[in-house]
Amino acid sequence: MKIKVGIADDHQIVLSGIEKLLADHKHIKLIFTASGGKELLQYMQQQQPDILLLDIQMPGISGNELARIITADFPAVQVIALTNMDQAFHVRNMFRNGAKGYLLKSADKFILSEAIETVYEGRQYIDNALKDQLLFEALDERKSGKNTTLTKREQQVLELIAKGKTSTGIARELNLSTSTIENHRLNLFLKLDVKNMIALLNKARQLGLIA
């Protein structure tokens, strides 16, 4: 029995490269490639793969949001994040949104097939290149507290949240999509280790991130 795989990535060179890597594995069948979130969801209505290789930075609908949608609407489909983003909070974010695997785009065909097979068998998979980093960051966080280094965009979003603006309002002000703002909001929750907006603002003030 072949493992049915779908790929969602907005870079054609990545799609072509993965397609070639998978062609060497006779037990894996590629059933579709999608270059955007809307296209992916259209394909999913027609046929569902066993495994979906999903880029995090997708146009229109972010990979995090797509992971939530797919795991909710198509629970039999197992999502593996396939990305260049190697920060620990991105890994945790995707797993919280339902992903069962996290793989870097630098993976070779053997690691790619191993990840697909592992997740297909019902187990989680994290790229070996990330395991040491995740362990180091986890130990470091225990010693010094949660990583509170924010990107320039995350800081902007945080400050606008503190002013009482909604995700839609922030998206309009920064000329970004609402889904992108929601993604930044989730990253803020992860970095500050909080679960709601009140806790986020209180923690940010304690750390001096906002006035």
Backbone as a ProteinNet text record, in pm:
[ID]
protein_1_A
[PRIMARY]
MKIKVGIADDHQIVLSGIEKLLADHKHIKLIFTASGGKELLQYMQQQQPDILLLDIQMPGISGNELARIITADFPAVQVIALTNMDQAFHVRNMFRNGAKGYLLKSADKFILSEAIETVYEGRQYIDNALKDQLLFEALDERKSGKNTTLTKREQQVLELIAKGKTSTGIARELNLSTSTIENHRLNLFLKLDVKNMIALLNKARQLGLIA
[TERTIARY]
84.8	0	88.3	57.4	137.2	87.2	181.5	148.1	119.3	-0.3	-38.5	8.8	76.6	136.1	92.4	64.9	40.2	144.7	174.8	273.9	214.4	235	190.8	309.7	351.8	464.7	451.8	484	464.5	586.3	688	805.6	811.1	800.1	796.1	922.1	1035.9	1160.6	1160.3	1095.1	1083.7	990.4	876	781.6	847.3	920.6	985.7	1092.9	1167.7	1274.2	1220.9	1115.8	1057.8	995.5	931.7	871.1	976.6	1093.7	1201.9	1252.4	1263.6	1308.7	1211.5	1082.8	981.8	973.5	1011.7	1002.8	1090.2	1191.6	1281.4	1223	1109.4	1048.4	918.1	920.9	807.5	686.4	708.1	595.4	527.4	575.1	517	462.2	336.2	272.5	233	286.5	250	119.6	16.6	-113.4	-146.1	-78.6	-97.3	10.5	30.6	112.2	28	39.1	-36.9	58.3	36.5	126.1	67.2	-50.2	-112.9	-218.2	-259.5	-355	-491	-544.8	-675.3	-672.2	-565.6	-550.9	-541.3	-468.4	-455.6	-591	-669.9	-800.1	-894.3	-880.6	-959.9	-921.2	-791.3	-745.1	-793.5	-791.1	-830.5	-976.7	-1059.1	-1200.1	-1217.2	-1124.2	-1133	-1070.8	-954.6	-886.3	-793.1	-784.7	-703.1	-580.6	-464.2	-343.5	-336.1	-250.8	-222.9	-133.6	-40	56.7	55.7	51.6	62.2	190.1	279.2	399.5	362.2	366.9	310.3	414.7	435.5	524.1	455.5	534.7	477.8	443.2	531.6	512.1	441.6	309.7	229.3	158.5	139.5	67.7	-80.8	-139.9	-284.6	-321	-303.6	-335.1	-205.5	-168.6	-41.4	-44	74.5	85.1	25.9	41.3	-16.5	-168.1	-228.5	-374.3	-420.7	-346.8	-381.6	-371.7	-270.9	-256.9	-377.8	-426.3	-544.7	-668.1	-684.9	-801.7	-800.8	-686.5	-677.5	-693.9	-630.7	-644.7	-786.6	-857.6	-996.4	-1092.6	-1074.5	-1167.9	-1133.4	-1005.5	-960.4	-870.6	-928.3	-848.5	-762.8	-795.5	-715.7	-586	-576.7	-456.4	-354.5	-232.9	-125.5	-36.5	-14.5	60.7	205.7	296.4	438.4	478.7	524.4	574.4	704.9	715	835.8	880.7	992.5	1025.4	1174.8	1216	1353.2	1362.8	1251.5	1246.1	1284.9	1399.6	1453.1	1447.5	1367.6	1354.2	1259.2	1291.3	1214.8	1068.1	1040	900.5	815.4	875.4	800.6	765.7	859.3	834.1	717.6	724.9	618.2	484.7	488.9	366.8	297	373.6	313.4	257.8	327.8	275.9	149.3	142.7	21.1	-96.2	-65.1	-170.5	-204.7	-148.6	-189.9	-89.5	25.2	126	179.3	217.8	274.9	423.6	475.1	616.2	668	799.7	863.8	994.4	1007.6	1118.8	1176.4	1308	1373	1385.3	1380.5	1386.3	1522.3	1620.9	1753.2	1761.9	1654.7	1653.9	1676.7	1750.9	1771.8	1656.8	1661.9	1549.3	1529	1635.8	1623.3	1554.9	1592.3	1526.5	1380.8	1356.4	1220.2	1131.7	1179.5	1099.9	1084.5	1190	1182.8	1074.7	1069.5	968.7	828.4	809.1	677.7	635.8	726.1	694.7	664.8	743.8	725.6	589.4	553.1	424.2	309.4	328	224.9	194.7	297.1	280.8	224.3	194.6	129.9	223	349.4	445.4	484.1	536.1	581.6	724.5	758.3	893.2	944.1	1066	1133.9	1269.3	1301.9	1429.2	1544.2	1635.6	1748.4	1830.6	1834.7	1911.7	1856.5	1730.9	1666.4	1666.9	1689.9	1672.9	1768.4	1896.2	1992.7	1959.3	1917.2	1882.1	1761.2	1660.6	1541.1	1575.2	1663.2	1704.3	1780.5	1873	1950.7	1859.5	1765	1675.6	1585.6	1542.1	1456.5	1532.9	1658.4	1740.5	1770.6	1797.7	1828.4	1708	1588.2	1465.4	1439.7	1472.4	1452.1	1542.4	1663.2	1758.5	1725.6	1690.5	1679	1538.1	1441.2	1305.9	1282	1158.6	1121.2	1193.2	1231.6	1296.8	1203.3	1248.9	1162.6	1219.8	1310	1362.2	1259.2	1204.5	1100.9	1158.7	1099.3	1135.4	1075	1122.1	1070.1	919.5	872.7	730	650.2	702.2	633.4	619.4	724	719.4	612.1	602.8	499.4	360.4	340.3	209.8	176.8	275.3	254.2	211.6	277.9	246	106.5	65.9	-68.5	-175.4	-142.6	-234.2	-253.5	-144.1	-150.2	-236.5	-249.8	-334.4	-480.5	-508.8	-646.4	-694	-604	-643.9	-668.8	-764.3	-796.2	-698.7	-700.3	-614.5	-645.5	-774.4	-814.5	-760.9	-769.5	-719.7	-568.1	-499.3	-353.1	-311.9	-382.8	-352.9	-367.5	-472.3	-496.2	-385.8	-345.7	-244.3	-106.2	-72.9	59	58.3	-59.4	-72.9	-36	-87.5	-64.1	-198.2	-196.9	-320.8	-354	-482.1	-524.1	-461.4	-448.3	-388.5	-242.6	-172.2	-33.2	-25.6	-117.7	-120.9	-153.5	-245.7	-279.2	-158.1	-78.3	42.6	141.3	157.6	244.9	192.4	60.3	-0.3	31.5	19.9	52.2	198.5	285.5	427.9	456.2	384.7	399.4	356.1	246.5	198.2	304.1	365.7	466	591.7	639.2	763.4	750	633.2	613.2	550	522.3	469.1	339.4	244.2	114.1	3.6	-118.7	-229	-344.6	-341.3	-449.4	-396.5	-481.5	-438.5	-402.1	-478.4	-449	-311.8	-285.5	-156.1	-42.3	-69.3	32	72.9	-25.5	3.3	70.5	25.5	87.1	233	258.7	396	484	429.5	506.2	545.1	455.7	486.1	592.2	581	679.8	819.9	827.2	956	1004.3	921.9	960.8	947.3	867.3	849.6	750	660.9	566.6	555.7	508.7	497.1	375.4
-119.4	0	124.3	220	340.9	449.8	527.6	641.6	760.4	813.5	927.9	1057.7	1140.1	1262.8	1383.2	1494.6	1622.5	1721.9	1820.7	1921.9	2060.5	2149.4	2288.3	2379.4	2450.2	2543.1	2644.1	2769.9	2871.8	2892.6	2808.4	2816.7	2694.6	2719.8	2611.3	2525.5	2588.3	2513.1	2413.2	2450.5	2359.5	2244.2	2276.9	2172.4	2072.2	2123.5	2036.2	1950.7	2012.2	1938.4	1825.9	1852.6	1749.1	1639.2	1679	1581.2	1483.4	1535.4	1449	1357.5	1410.8	1328.6	1214.5	1245.2	1142.4	1038.1	1074.8	982.2	859.9	870	756.9	655.6	688.9	599.7	542.4	415.2	351.4	335.8	339.8	320.9	454	563.5	695.8	750.5	794.6	847	992.3	1080.9	1222.3	1243	1293.4	1307.4	1450.9	1550.5	1688.6	1779.5	1892.4	2001.1	2128.2	2211.9	2337.1	2451.2	2566.6	2679.7	2789.1	2764.1	2863	2798.3	2870.2	2814.7	2783.7	2875.7	2853.3	2734.4	2725.1	2612.6	2481.6	2483.4	2363.2	2316.6	2408	2368.8	2318.2	2370.2	2319.1	2175.6	2148.6	2011.7	1917.5	1966.4	1882.3	1842.1	1926.1	1891.5	1776.5	1762.8	1661.6	1528.9	1535.2	1413.5	1447	1356	1379.9	1287.2	1345.4	1263.3	1200.7	1102.9	1051.8	1150	1208.1	1302.1	1429.9	1545.5	1674.4	1743.3	1770.9	1849.4	1996.6	2072.7	2207.7	2312.6	2407.9	2520.3	2612.3	2674	2764	2899	2951.8	3084.4	3074.5	3061.8	3050	3182.1	3216.5	3340.7	3328.2	3435.9	3436.6	3379.2	3250.1	3181.9	3122.2	3155.4	3107.8	2957.2	2899.5	2756	2716.7	2803.4	2773.3	2764.6	2859.1	2858.3	2739.5	2709.7	2593.7	2463.9	2453.6	2333.2	2315.5	2427.1	2419.3	2376.6	2435.6	2404.5	2258.1	2212.9	2077.7	1972.3	1992.1	1893	1889.5	2001.6	2005.2	1945.9	1982.1	1940.5	1806.2	1770.8	1644.8	1570.4	1519.2	1460.5	1341.1	1276.7	1161.6	1204.8	1332.2	1384	1425.9	1374.4	1407.9	1515.7	1623.8	1738	1733.4	1752.5	1769.7	1909	1993.8	2125.4	2106.6	2172.9	2165.7	2309.6	2349.4	2491.5	2514.8	2639.3	2680.1	2740.8	2756.2	2823.3	2725.2	2750.6	2654.6	2701.7	2806	2852.8	2762.3	2740.5	2647.2	2686.2	2817.8	2855.8	2826.3	2825.7	2786.8	2638	2558.4	2414	2391.3	2455.2	2438.1	2488.6	2597.9	2656.9	2560.8	2501.5	2408.8	2284.2	2233.5	2115.9	2151.8	2271.5	2314.2	2327.4	2357.4	2372.6	2243	2132.6	2002	1926.5	1988	1916.9	1797.6	1694.2	1574.8	1560.7	1648.8	1643.9	1781.3	1797.9	1925.3	1893.4	1939.5	1901.2	2024.1	2033.8	2143.8	2111.3	2214.8	2194.6	2145.3	2150.8	2099.2	1947.1	1883.3	1738	1664.9	1553.8	1473.6	1375.2	1295.8	1206.6	1098.1	1059.4	955	1009.6	1131.1	1193.9	1223.5	1268.7	1298.6	1174.9	1064.3	940.5	890.8	906.5	865.2	944	1074.7	1159	1116.9	1095.3	1054.5	921.4	825.4	692.1	698.1	776.9	787.5	845.7	954.7	1018.4	930.7	865	774.6	661.8	619.4	511.9	562.3	692.3	746.6	806.3	826.2	885.6	1025.7	1104.3	1238.8	1234.5	1336.8	1344.1	1487.3	1502.8	1632.1	1611.9	1698.4	1692.1	1684.4	1588	1572	1698.9	1779.4	1903.4	2001.1	1981.5	2072.3	2020.2	1890.2	1831.3	1889.5	1902.1	1958.3	2102.4	2178.2	2318	2330	2244.7	2247.9	2214.1	2115.4	2077.7	2191.8	2253.4	2365.2	2480.6	2515	2626.8	2596.8	2471	2433.5	2448	2403.1	2414.9	2560.7	2638.4	2779.9	2855.4	2818.4	2884.1	2855.9	2732.7	2698.7	2782.1	2813.4	2889.4	3037.8	3092	3237.6	3288.7	3199.6	3240.9	3232.2	3246.6	3232.9	3335.2	3294.5	3385.9	3502.4	3623.8	3739.6	3833.7	3782.5	3863.1	3865.5	3983.7	3996.8	4051.2	4010.4	4070.7	4211.3	4291.5	4427	4424.8	4331.6	4322.4	4277.6	4181.3	4135	4249.1	4331.3	4446	4545	4568.5	4658.5	4605.7	4475.9	4414.5	4423.5	4394.5	4400.9	4540.6	4641.6	4778.8	4818.8	4771	4802.3	4725.3	4602.6	4527.6	4604	4657.6	4731.5	4856.6	4907.8	5025	4986.2	4854.9	4808	4777.4	4773.1	4747.5	4598.5	4568.1	4430.5	4381.7	4250.4	4194.7	4256.7	4279.4	4341.8	4484.3	4558	4695	4701.6	4608.5	4604	4568.1	4471.9	4431	4548.7	4626.8	4743.6	4847.8	4869.8	4971.9	4932.5	4802.7	4757.1	4704.6	4710.3	4664.3	4516.4	4436.2	4292.4	4220.7	4089.9	4013	3986.5	3967.5	3936.3	3806.9	3707.9	3579.6	3597.1	3689.7	3716.2	3777.3	3867.9	3928.5	3823.3	3733.9	3626.8	3538.1	3516.5	3436.3	3506.1	3637.6	3714	3709.2	3716.3	3711.2	3576.9	3468.1	3336.3	3327.3	3384	3382.6	3460.3	3571	3648	3565.8	3493.9	3409	3304.6	3243.8	3141.3	3198.3	3311	3368.8	3417.2	3470.1	3520.5	3416.1	3298.8	3185.1	3221.9	3275.5	3312.5	3250.4	3251.8	3185.3	3277.3	3401.4	3492.9	3635.2	3725.5	3861.8	3940.2	3922.8	3995	3955	3824.8	3775.5	3824.1	3831.8	3880.3	4023.3	4110.3	4250.5	4268.8	4192.4	4201.8	4158	4046.6	3995.1	4091.9	4147.7	4241.5	4365.2	4412.6	4529.3	4493.9	4374.7	4330.4	4324.3	4284.6	4269.1	4399.1	4502.9	4630	4638.1	4547.8	4547.3	4653.8	4689.8	4799	4883.2	5006.6	5096.9	5062.4
0	0	0	-85.9	-96.4	-1.1	47.1	132.4	41.1	49.3	-34.3	30.4	-49.3	2.1	-80.1	-12.5	-77	-29.9	-112.6	-77.1	-98.1	-1.9	-15.5	10.8	-92.9	-83.3	-195.6	-167.5	-269.6	-359.7	-345.7	-432	-524.5	-653.6	-749.8	-745.8	-720.3	-715.7	-599.9	-490.1	-375.9	-410.4	-471.1	-511.2	-605.4	-703.6	-801.5	-735.4	-644.2	-576.4	-490.2	-414.7	-328.8	-413.7	-522.3	-612.6	-664.8	-698.3	-746.6	-636.3	-513.6	-401.6	-373.7	-380.8	-352.5	-463.1	-584.3	-697.7	-678	-592.2	-567	-469.9	-410.4	-311.8	-368.3	-403.3	-470.5	-379.9	-248.2	-154.4	-121.3	-181	-156.9	-288.4	-285.7	-406.1	-385.8	-467.6	-462.4	-539.1	-470.5	-536.3	-575.9	-512.6	-558.5	-499.4	-566.5	-512.5	-519.3	-417.5	-412.3	-379.8	-442.5	-423.6	-334.9	-277.2	-189.6	-102.4	1.6	95.7	35.5	-45.4	-106.7	-201.9	-280	-372.3	-295	-185.3	-102.7	-52.5	1.1	56.5	-52.8	-174.5	-287	-318.4	-321.6	-345	-235.2	-110.6	2.2	-5.2	-67	-84	-182.9	-274.6	-380	-338.8	-274.9	-230.7	-114.7	-19.4	97.8	98	122.7	134.4	274.1	288.8	423.3	497.3	422.8	479.2	396.4	465.2	397	441.8	346.7	373.3	355.3	462.5	463.4	500.4	411.4	440.7	541.9	629.8	730.2	669.4	586.3	529	394.5	401	281	251.7	124.4	91.6	121.6	169	194.3	329.2	344.9	470.2	522.8	645.5	700.2	723.3	729.7	755.9	889.7	990.1	1121	1113.8	1043.8	1030.8	947.7	841.5	757.8	837.2	922.1	1005.2	1095	1154.4	1240.3	1160.9	1042.7	960	917.8	870.5	815.2	923.7	1038.8	1144.9	1201.1	1190.5	1237.8	1135.2	1007.7	903.4	839.1	843.5	782.6	881.7	989.3	1098	1057	946.2	902.1	835.2	798.3	731.4	836.9	824.1	917.3	855.1	928.3	876.4	923.1	827.7	858.6	810.6	901.6	862.1	785.2	671.9	589.6	564.5	625.3	631	646.6	627.6	658.4	797.6	865.2	994.9	1104.8	1167.5	1263.6	1408.6	1436.3	1574	1650.9	1778.5	1861.3	1873.4	1883.3	1903.9	1781.1	1660.7	1541.3	1546.4	1596	1609.8	1705.6	1823.6	1922.6	1869.1	1796.9	1742.3	1646.9	1554.7	1458.3	1526.5	1626.4	1697.8	1774.8	1830.4	1900.3	1803.2	1677.9	1577.7	1506.8	1554.3	1503.7	1420.2	1388.8	1309.4	1387.5	1314.8	1376.7	1345.8	1259	1224.8	1188.6	1199.8	1166.2	1096.7	972.5	886.8	818.6	812.5	742.3	593.8	511.1	366.6	319.4	407.6	373.8	385.8	430.1	448.8	317.2	323.9	203.1	186.9	80.8	49	154.1	222.4	323.7	449.5	490.2	604.5	570.8	448.2	405.2	414.1	362.2	366.8	509.7	591.1	731.5	804.9	780.7	845.4	803.5	674.8	623.3	683.1	683.9	737.4	886.9	960.6	1105.7	1140.4	1075.6	1102.8	1053.8	940.6	888	987	1060.5	1159.2	1292.3	1299.6	1418.2	1520.9	1482.9	1575.6	1529	1621.7	1587.4	1533.5	1453.9	1397.9	1403.1	1455	1452.6	1388	1293.7	1223.6	1324.4	1303.7	1395.6	1409.2	1303.4	1307.1	1410	1451.8	1546.7	1690.1	1708.5	1841.6	1944.7	1909.4	2004.1	2037.4	1934.7	1956.8	2049	2028.2	2112.2	2256.9	2274.9	2410.1	2475.6	2401.8	2455.2	2494.6	2407.1	2435.7	2554.1	2565.3	2678.4	2810	2812.7	2932.5	2962.8	2859.5	2876.2	2929.7	2880.5	2925.8	3072.5	3116.4	3257.1	3347.7	3298.3	3379.2	3381.5	3267.1	3256.7	3229.1	3219.2	3185.7	3037.2	2996.4	2855.5	2768.2	2647.7	2554.1	2522.1	2551.5	2529.2	2423.6	2340.6	2231	2118.5	2090.7	1990.3	1860.4	1749.7	1622.6	1617.4	1523.3	1509.2	1484.2	1401.4	1371	1492.2	1567.8	1688.3	1789.4	1800.6	1891.5	1847.3	1715	1662.8	1695.7	1671.7	1698	1846.3	1931.3	2076.4	2119.4	2069.4	2107.6	2061.4	1944.3	1895.2	1974	2014.4	2101.3	2231.5	2285.4	2411.5	2399	2276.5	2252.5	2231.7	2241.4	2231.4	2090.8	1995.8	1857.3	1834	1747.1	1710.4	1603.6	1576.7	1471.9	1336.5	1310.7	1183.9	1174.3	1284.7	1286.8	1271.9	1337.4	1326.9	1184.6	1125.2	988.1	892	912.5	826.4	845.5	968.7	997	944.7	952.3	909	765.5	701.4	562.9	549.2	641.1	641	646.7	624.3	634.2	780.8	808.1	945.2	993.5	905.3	944.8	985.3	918.7	955	1094.4	1125.2	1257.9	1364	1333	1427	1452.7	1349.2	1363.7	1457.1	1440.8	1530.3	1673.8	1687.4	1820.6	1888.9	1812.7	1866.9	1907.5	1824.9	1857.5	1986	2006.1	2128.9	2250	2235.6	2345.1	2380.5	2276.1	2298.6	2362.3	2311.1	2361.9	2505.9	2540.7	2675.9	2767.9	2711.5	2788.3	2860.2	2785	2840	2754.3	2807.9	2738.9	2701.4	2747.3	2711.3	2701.5	2653.2	2624.2	2749.2	2855.5	2979.7	3032.7	3033.3	3080.9	2991.1	2859.7	2765.6	2798.8	2818	2846	2982.4	3081.4	3214	3209.8	3140.7	3131.3	3052.3	2944.9	2862.9	2943.6	3028.4	3112.5	3217.8	3275	3374.4	3315.5	3188	3120.7	3054.7	3063	3005.9	2854.7	2796.3	2651.4	2606.7	2697	2670.4	2796	2779.3	2895	2977.8
[MASK]
+++++++++++++++++++++++++++++++++++++++++++++++++++++++++++++++++++++++++++++++++++++++++++++++++++++++++++++++++++++++++++++++++++++++++++++++++++++++++++++++++++++++++++++++++++++++++++++++++++++++++++++++++++

